């Protein structure tokens, strides 16, 4: 596990067990996750997306509270995952980090509440799987222009981008901030503290 340049985002590299039959990997282990973050993952929804090469999904984020933390893995194909700090007042507000995810190393990325998420599929039929802390609620979900020049996300230059109308017409980071639509650092930190202090949290699960 390593923390990314954006606080509250982590890359997990689980062991992959291989033999003549194939491979076996545990993307999420409660004890390891709790030891790293101080609390387990609250599971509210599990889903996956299937994307053609060049598909851009995001930048997406949710209101805080309740926010939506997520653990993202690539179970087929290959993608470049982006994490964006959208928390007003954060010491790294507007900072971006990226992680390469594929179905070889089976790395995973965790994003805490208040962070923006986006990715681009690098192959056809790329499958991204998500474990989300809360269920998807449309009226609490928002988006930022994935091509906002102020953010300058490192999209690969050698492909045609496939973008939904929702993301294509999304506001820039500056516009969303001026409209008061972004989460605050204080609200996200309060939520993180509450997670750690919940009964039963803060201790690795026993085997």
PDB file of C-alpha atoms in Angstrom:
ATOM      1  CA  UNK A   1       0.000   0.000   0.000  1.00  0.00           C
ATOM      2  CA  UNK A   2       1.181   3.524  -0.697  1.00  0.00           C
ATOM      3  CA  UNK A   3      -0.493   6.891  -0.263  1.00  0.00           C
ATOM      4  CA  UNK A   4      -0.714   8.892  -3.466  1.00  0.00           C
ATOM      5  CA  UNK A   5       0.152  12.549  -3.981  1.00  0.00           C
ATOM      6  CA  UNK A   6      -3.468  13.398  -3.184  1.00  0.00           C
ATOM      7  CA  UNK A   7      -4.070  12.799   0.573  1.00  0.00           C
ATOM      8  CA  UNK A   8      -6.821  10.273   1.189  1.00  0.00           C
ATOM      9  CA  UNK A   9      -6.023   8.274  -1.946  1.00  0.00           C
ATOM     10  CA  UNK A  10      -4.078   5.018  -1.833  1.00  0.00           C
ATOM     11  CA  UNK A  11      -2.761   2.402  -4.230  1.00  0.00           C
ATOM     12  CA  UNK A  12      -3.020  -1.217  -3.084  1.00  0.00           C
ATOM     13  CA  UNK A  13      -0.838  -3.908  -4.661  1.00  0.00           C
ATOM     14  CA  UNK A  14      -2.219  -7.277  -3.519  1.00  0.00           C
ATOM     15  CA  UNK A  15      -0.273 -10.499  -3.936  1.00  0.00           C
ATOM     16  CA  UNK A  16      -1.284 -12.420  -7.064  1.00  0.00           C
ATOM     17  CA  UNK A  17      -1.159 -16.199  -6.692  1.00  0.00           C
ATOM     18  CA  UNK A  18      -0.399 -17.874 -10.019  1.00  0.00           C
ATOM     19  CA  UNK A  19      -0.123 -21.479 -11.096  1.00  0.00           C
ATOM     20  CA  UNK A  20      -0.803 -23.572 -14.205  1.00  0.00           C
ATOM     21  CA  UNK A  21      -4.559 -22.957 -13.829  1.00  0.00           C
ATOM     22  CA  UNK A  22      -4.313 -19.158 -13.856  1.00  0.00           C
ATOM     23  CA  UNK A  23      -4.352 -16.607 -11.049  1.00  0.00           C
ATOM     24  CA  UNK A  24      -6.126 -15.782  -7.803  1.00  0.00           C
ATOM     25  CA  UNK A  25      -6.126 -12.376  -6.083  1.00  0.00           C
ATOM     26  CA  UNK A  26      -7.966 -10.705  -3.199  1.00  0.00           C
ATOM     27  CA  UNK A  27      -8.613  -7.087  -4.195  1.00  0.00           C
ATOM     28  CA  UNK A  28      -9.893  -6.194  -0.744  1.00  0.00           C
ATOM     29  CA  UNK A  29      -8.820  -7.563   2.632  1.00  0.00           C
ATOM     30  CA  UNK A  30     -10.493  -6.010   5.651  1.00  0.00           C
ATOM     31  CA  UNK A  31      -7.506  -6.298   7.992  1.00  0.00           C
ATOM     32  CA  UNK A  32      -4.998  -4.759   5.557  1.00  0.00           C
ATOM     33  CA  UNK A  33      -7.376  -1.967   4.597  1.00  0.00           C
ATOM     34  CA  UNK A  34      -8.215  -1.143   8.218  1.00  0.00           C
ATOM     35  CA  UNK A  35      -4.566  -1.161   9.227  1.00  0.00           C
ATOM     36  CA  UNK A  36      -3.742   1.336   6.470  1.00  0.00           C
ATOM     37  CA  UNK A  37      -6.698   3.696   6.828  1.00  0.00           C
ATOM     38  CA  UNK A  38      -7.869   3.199  10.402  1.00  0.00           C
ATOM     39  CA  UNK A  39     -11.311   1.969   9.370  1.00  0.00           C
ATOM     40  CA  UNK A  40     -12.813  -0.732   7.146  1.00  0.00           C
ATOM     41  CA  UNK A  41     -14.538  -0.046   3.848  1.00  0.00           C
ATOM     42  CA  UNK A  42     -18.249   0.591   4.253  1.00  0.00           C
ATOM     43  CA  UNK A  43     -19.862  -1.258   1.349  1.00  0.00           C
ATOM     44  CA  UNK A  44     -23.010   0.307  -0.072  1.00  0.00           C
ATOM     45  CA  UNK A  45     -22.824  -0.718  -3.714  1.00  0.00           C
ATOM     46  CA  UNK A  46     -20.740  -2.858  -6.056  1.00  0.00           C
ATOM     47  CA  UNK A  47     -20.772  -2.285  -9.800  1.00  0.00           C
ATOM     48  CA  UNK A  48     -18.573  -2.419 -12.882  1.00  0.00           C
ATOM     49  CA  UNK A  49     -18.268  -0.662 -16.225  1.00  0.00           C
ATOM     50  CA  UNK A  50     -17.232  -2.016 -19.620  1.00  0.00           C
ATOM     51  CA  UNK A  51     -15.459   0.489 -21.876  1.00  0.00           C
ATOM     52  CA  UNK A  52     -14.100   0.729 -25.386  1.00  0.00           C
ATOM     53  CA  UNK A  53     -10.558   1.974 -25.961  1.00  0.00           C
ATOM     54  CA  UNK A  54     -10.465   5.737 -25.551  1.00  0.00           C
ATOM     55  CA  UNK A  55     -13.527   5.919 -23.302  1.00  0.00           C
ATOM     56  CA  UNK A  56     -13.189   8.671 -20.710  1.00  0.00           C
ATOM     57  CA  UNK A  57     -15.328   8.388 -17.563  1.00  0.00           C
ATOM     58  CA  UNK A  58     -15.317  11.311 -15.125  1.00  0.00           C
ATOM     59  CA  UNK A  59     -14.400  13.534 -13.444  1.00  0.00           C
ATOM     60  CA  UNK A  60     -17.101  12.427 -10.966  1.00  0.00           C
ATOM     61  CA  UNK A  61     -17.611  13.192  -7.279  1.00  0.00           C
ATOM     62  CA  UNK A  62     -20.372  13.249  -4.653  1.00  0.00           C
ATOM     63  CA  UNK A  63     -21.627  15.731  -2.076  1.00  0.00           C
ATOM     64  CA  UNK A  64     -20.034  15.498   1.375  1.00  0.00           C
ATOM     65  CA  UNK A  65     -21.700  14.418   3.543  1.00  0.00           C
ATOM     66  CA  UNK A  66     -22.306  11.600   2.884  1.00  0.00           C
ATOM     67  CA  UNK A  67     -19.765  11.484   0.065  1.00  0.00           C
ATOM     68  CA  UNK A  68     -18.814   8.291  -1.709  1.00  0.00           C
ATOM     69  CA  UNK A  69     -15.524   6.520  -1.076  1.00  0.00           C
ATOM     70  CA  UNK A  70     -14.573   3.880  -3.624  1.00  0.00           C
ATOM     71  CA  UNK A  71     -12.101   1.093  -4.272  1.00  0.00           C
ATOM     72  CA  UNK A  72     -11.434   0.742  -8.009  1.00  0.00           C
ATOM     73  CA  UNK A  73      -9.829  -2.222  -9.757  1.00  0.00           C
ATOM     74  CA  UNK A  74      -9.405  -3.331 -13.360  1.00  0.00           C
ATOM     75  CA  UNK A  75     -10.488  -6.938 -13.817  1.00  0.00           C
ATOM     76  CA  UNK A  76     -10.111  -7.052 -17.603  1.00  0.00           C
ATOM     77  CA  UNK A  77      -8.171  -4.878 -20.021  1.00  0.00           C
ATOM     78  CA  UNK A  78      -6.186  -1.815 -19.001  1.00  0.00           C
ATOM     79  CA  UNK A  79      -6.925   1.713 -17.828  1.00  0.00           C
ATOM     80  CA  UNK A  80      -5.278   4.870 -16.547  1.00  0.00           C
ATOM     81  CA  UNK A  81      -6.974   5.945 -13.326  1.00  0.00           C
ATOM     82  CA  UNK A  82      -7.017   9.604 -12.222  1.00  0.00           C
ATOM     83  CA  UNK A  83      -7.503  10.988  -8.720  1.00  0.00           C
ATOM     84  CA  UNK A  84      -8.251  14.703  -8.354  1.00  0.00           C
ATOM     85  CA  UNK A  85      -8.349  16.721  -5.125  1.00  0.00           C
ATOM     86  CA  UNK A  86     -11.609  18.703  -5.256  1.00  0.00           C
ATOM     87  CA  UNK A  87     -11.742  19.552  -1.542  1.00  0.00           C
ATOM     88  CA  UNK A  88     -11.830  23.316  -1.066  1.00  0.00           C
ATOM     89  CA  UNK A  89      -9.319  24.204   1.643  1.00  0.00           C
ATOM     90  CA  UNK A  90      -7.177  21.121   1.085  1.00  0.00           C
ATOM     91  CA  UNK A  91      -3.424  21.779   1.009  1.00  0.00           C
ATOM     92  CA  UNK A  92      -3.352  19.901  -2.303  1.00  0.00           C
ATOM     93  CA  UNK A  93      -6.537  21.347  -3.838  1.00  0.00           C
ATOM     94  CA  UNK A  94      -6.507  20.846  -7.606  1.00  0.00           C
ATOM     95  CA  UNK A  95      -3.652  18.337  -7.502  1.00  0.00           C
ATOM     96  CA  UNK A  96      -3.845  15.231  -9.691  1.00  0.00           C
ATOM     97  CA  UNK A  97      -2.280  11.802  -9.435  1.00  0.00           C
ATOM     98  CA  UNK A  98      -2.684   8.773 -11.681  1.00  0.00           C
ATOM     99  CA  UNK A  99      -2.252   5.009 -11.411  1.00  0.00           C
ATOM    100  CA  UNK A 100      -2.042   2.393 -14.158  1.00  0.00           C
ATOM    101  CA  UNK A 101      -4.494  -0.449 -13.494  1.00  0.00           C
ATOM    102  CA  UNK A 102      -4.684  -3.703 -15.446  1.00  0.00           C
ATOM    103  CA  UNK A 103      -5.592  -7.381 -15.258  1.00  0.00           C
ATOM    104  CA  UNK A 104      -1.957  -8.429 -14.807  1.00  0.00           C
ATOM    105  CA  UNK A 105      -0.859  -6.812 -11.528  1.00  0.00           C
ATOM    106  CA  UNK A 106      -4.449  -6.320 -10.259  1.00  0.00           C
ATOM    107  CA  UNK A 107      -3.621  -3.158  -8.370  1.00  0.00           C
ATOM    108  CA  UNK A 108      -6.450  -1.203  -6.763  1.00  0.00           C
ATOM    109  CA  UNK A 109      -6.993   2.469  -5.993  1.00  0.00           C
ATOM    110  CA  UNK A 110      -8.901   3.753  -2.974  1.00  0.00           C
ATOM    111  CA  UNK A 111     -10.397   7.253  -3.039  1.00  0.00           C
ATOM    112  CA  UNK A 112     -11.817   8.746   0.139  1.00  0.00           C
ATOM    113  CA  UNK A 113     -14.903  10.964   0.205  1.00  0.00           C
ATOM    114  CA  UNK A 114     -14.550  14.306  -1.571  1.00  0.00           C
ATOM    115  CA  UNK A 115     -12.023  13.252  -4.190  1.00  0.00           C
ATOM    116  CA  UNK A 116     -12.737  13.349  -7.893  1.00  0.00           C
ATOM    117  CA  UNK A 117     -12.346  10.234 -10.022  1.00  0.00           C
ATOM    118  CA  UNK A 118     -11.808   9.686 -13.731  1.00  0.00           C
ATOM    119  CA  UNK A 119     -10.201   7.126 -15.993  1.00  0.00           C
ATOM    120  CA  UNK A 120      -9.536   6.304 -19.616  1.00  0.00           C
ATOM    121  CA  UNK A 121      -9.735   2.792 -21.070  1.00  0.00           C
ATOM    122  CA  UNK A 122      -6.527   1.860 -22.881  1.00  0.00           C
ATOM    123  CA  UNK A 123      -7.979  -1.281 -24.505  1.00  0.00           C
ATOM    124  CA  UNK A 124     -11.344  -2.410 -25.823  1.00  0.00           C
ATOM    125  CA  UNK A 125     -13.565  -4.271 -23.364  1.00  0.00           C
ATOM    126  CA  UNK A 126     -11.809  -2.832 -20.338  1.00  0.00           C
ATOM    127  CA  UNK A 127     -13.759  -3.715 -17.187  1.00  0.00           C
ATOM    128  CA  UNK A 128     -13.440  -1.505 -14.106  1.00  0.00           C
ATOM    129  CA  UNK A 129     -14.933  -2.804 -10.866  1.00  0.00           C
ATOM    130  CA  UNK A 130     -15.952  -0.535  -8.006  1.00  0.00           C
ATOM    131  CA  UNK A 131     -16.688  -1.098  -4.320  1.00  0.00           C
ATOM    132  CA  UNK A 132     -18.560   2.015  -3.153  1.00  0.00           C
ATOM    133  CA  UNK A 133     -19.172   3.114   0.424  1.00  0.00           C
ATOM    134  CA  UNK A 134     -22.716   4.296  -0.343  1.00  0.00           C
ATOM    135  CA  UNK A 135     -25.260   3.695  -3.079  1.00  0.00           C
ATOM    136  CA  UNK A 136     -25.315   5.900  -6.153  1.00  0.00           C
ATOM    137  CA  UNK A 137     -27.727   8.804  -5.681  1.00  0.00           C
ATOM    138  CA  UNK A 138     -28.126  10.944  -8.829  1.00  0.00           C
ATOM    139  CA  UNK A 139     -29.029  14.208  -7.103  1.00  0.00           C
ATOM    140  CA  UNK A 140     -25.858  14.091  -4.971  1.00  0.00           C
ATOM    141  CA  UNK A 141     -23.526  13.215  -7.865  1.00  0.00           C
ATOM    142  CA  UNK A 142     -21.639  15.856  -9.861  1.00  0.00           C
ATOM    143  CA  UNK A 143     -18.999  16.134 -12.541  1.00  0.00           C
ATOM    144  CA  UNK A 144     -16.076  18.324 -13.609  1.00  0.00           C
ATOM    145  CA  UNK A 145     -14.829  18.834 -17.165  1.00  0.00           C
ATOM    146  CA  UNK A 146     -12.216  16.082 -17.693  1.00  0.00           C
ATOM    147  CA  UNK A 147     -10.396  18.343 -20.146  1.00  0.00           C
ATOM    148  CA  UNK A 148     -10.269  21.407 -17.891  1.00  0.00           C
ATOM    149  CA  UNK A 149      -6.930  23.033 -18.832  1.00  0.00           C
ATOM    150  CA  UNK A 150      -6.423  24.162 -15.224  1.00  0.00           C
ATOM    151  CA  UNK A 151      -6.282  20.512 -14.133  1.00  0.00           C
ATOM    152  CA  UNK A 152      -4.390  19.280 -17.215  1.00  0.00           C
ATOM    153  CA  UNK A 153      -5.086  15.598 -16.630  1.00  0.00           C
ATOM    154  CA  UNK A 154      -2.476  13.378 -18.345  1.00  0.00           C
ATOM    155  CA  UNK A 155      -4.723  11.868 -21.013  1.00  0.00           C
ATOM    156  CA  UNK A 156      -2.809   9.774 -23.569  1.00  0.00           C
ATOM    157  CA  UNK A 157      -2.470  11.859 -26.739  1.00  0.00           C
ATOM    158  CA  UNK A 158      -2.568   8.998 -29.242  1.00  0.00           C
ATOM    159  CA  UNK A 159      -6.257   8.058 -29.230  1.00  0.00           C
ATOM    160  CA  UNK A 160      -9.737   9.343 -29.982  1.00  0.00           C
ATOM    161  CA  UNK A 161     -11.646  10.153 -26.794  1.00  0.00           C
ATOM    162  CA  UNK A 162     -15.163   8.846 -26.246  1.00  0.00           C
ATOM    163  CA  UNK A 163     -16.941  11.097 -23.738  1.00  0.00           C
ATOM    164  CA  UNK A 164     -20.550  11.193 -22.529  1.00  0.00           C
ATOM    165  CA  UNK A 165     -22.620  14.344 -22.986  1.00  0.00           C
ATOM    166  CA  UNK A 166     -22.791  14.657 -19.200  1.00  0.00           C
ATOM    167  CA  UNK A 167     -19.005  14.854 -18.906  1.00  0.00           C
ATOM    168  CA  UNK A 168     -18.489  16.851 -22.097  1.00  0.00           C
ATOM    169  CA  UNK A 169     -20.681  19.698 -20.836  1.00  0.00           C
ATOM    170  CA  UNK A 170     -19.510  19.613 -17.201  1.00  0.00           C
ATOM    171  CA  UNK A 171     -18.259  22.820 -15.536  1.00  0.00           C
ATOM    172  CA  UNK A 172     -14.579  23.524 -14.992  1.00  0.00           C
ATOM    173  CA  UNK A 173     -13.054  23.269 -11.534  1.00  0.00           C
ATOM    174  CA  UNK A 174     -13.118  27.044 -11.196  1.00  0.00           C
ATOM    175  CA  UNK A 175     -16.778  27.246 -12.227  1.00  0.00           C
ATOM    176  CA  UNK A 176     -17.804  24.496  -9.802  1.00  0.00           C
ATOM    177  CA  UNK A 177     -15.935  26.193  -6.977  1.00  0.00           C
ATOM    178  CA  UNK A 178     -17.483  29.581  -7.688  1.00  0.00           C
ATOM    179  CA  UNK A 179     -20.926  27.933  -7.726  1.00  0.00           C
ATOM    180  CA  UNK A 180     -20.291  26.420  -4.283  1.00  0.00           C
ATOM    181  CA  UNK A 181     -20.651  22.846  -5.588  1.00  0.00           C
ATOM    182  CA  UNK A 182     -17.377  21.401  -4.330  1.00  0.00           C
ATOM    183  CA  UNK A 183     -16.842  19.524  -1.043  1.00  0.00           C
ATOM    184  CA  UNK A 184     -14.764  21.173   1.666  1.00  0.00           C
ATOM    185  CA  UNK A 185     -11.649  19.864   3.345  1.00  0.00           C
ATOM    186  CA  UNK A 186     -13.265  20.391   6.768  1.00  0.00           C
ATOM    187  CA  UNK A 187     -16.322  18.289   5.923  1.00  0.00           C
ATOM    188  CA  UNK A 188     -14.178  15.484   4.514  1.00  0.00           C
ATOM    189  CA  UNK A 189     -11.853  15.469   7.539  1.00  0.00           C
ATOM    190  CA  UNK A 190     -14.828  15.394   9.907  1.00  0.00           C
ATOM    191  CA  UNK A 191     -16.230  12.408   8.023  1.00  0.00           C
ATOM    192  CA  UNK A 192     -12.871  10.607   8.093  1.00  0.00           C
ATOM    193  CA  UNK A 193     -12.550  11.170  11.845  1.00  0.00           C
ATOM    194  CA  UNK A 194     -16.051   9.848  12.410  1.00  0.00           C
ATOM    195  CA  UNK A 195     -15.229   6.730  10.373  1.00  0.00           C
ATOM    196  CA  UNK A 196     -12.182   5.983  12.534  1.00  0.00           C
ATOM    197  CA  UNK A 197     -14.098   6.516  15.766  1.00  0.00           C
ATOM    198  CA  UNK A 198     -17.069   4.291  14.892  1.00  0.00           C
ATOM    199  CA  UNK A 199     -17.462   1.272  17.188  1.00  0.00           C
ATOM    200  CA  UNK A 200     -15.389  -1.651  16.000  1.00  0.00           C
ATOM    201  CA  UNK A 201     -13.256   0.498  13.697  1.00  0.00           C
ATOM    202  CA  UNK A 202      -9.646   1.417  14.019  1.00  0.00           C
ATOM    203  CA  UNK A 203      -8.441  -2.118  14.730  1.00  0.00           C
ATOM    204  CA  UNK A 204      -7.410  -4.720  12.159  1.00  0.00           C
ATOM    205  CA  UNK A 205      -9.869  -7.585  11.898  1.00  0.00           C
ATOM    206  CA  UNK A 206      -8.661 -10.809  13.442  1.00  0.00           C
ATOM    207  CA  UNK A 207      -7.995 -13.819  11.259  1.00  0.00           C
TER     208      UNK A 207
END
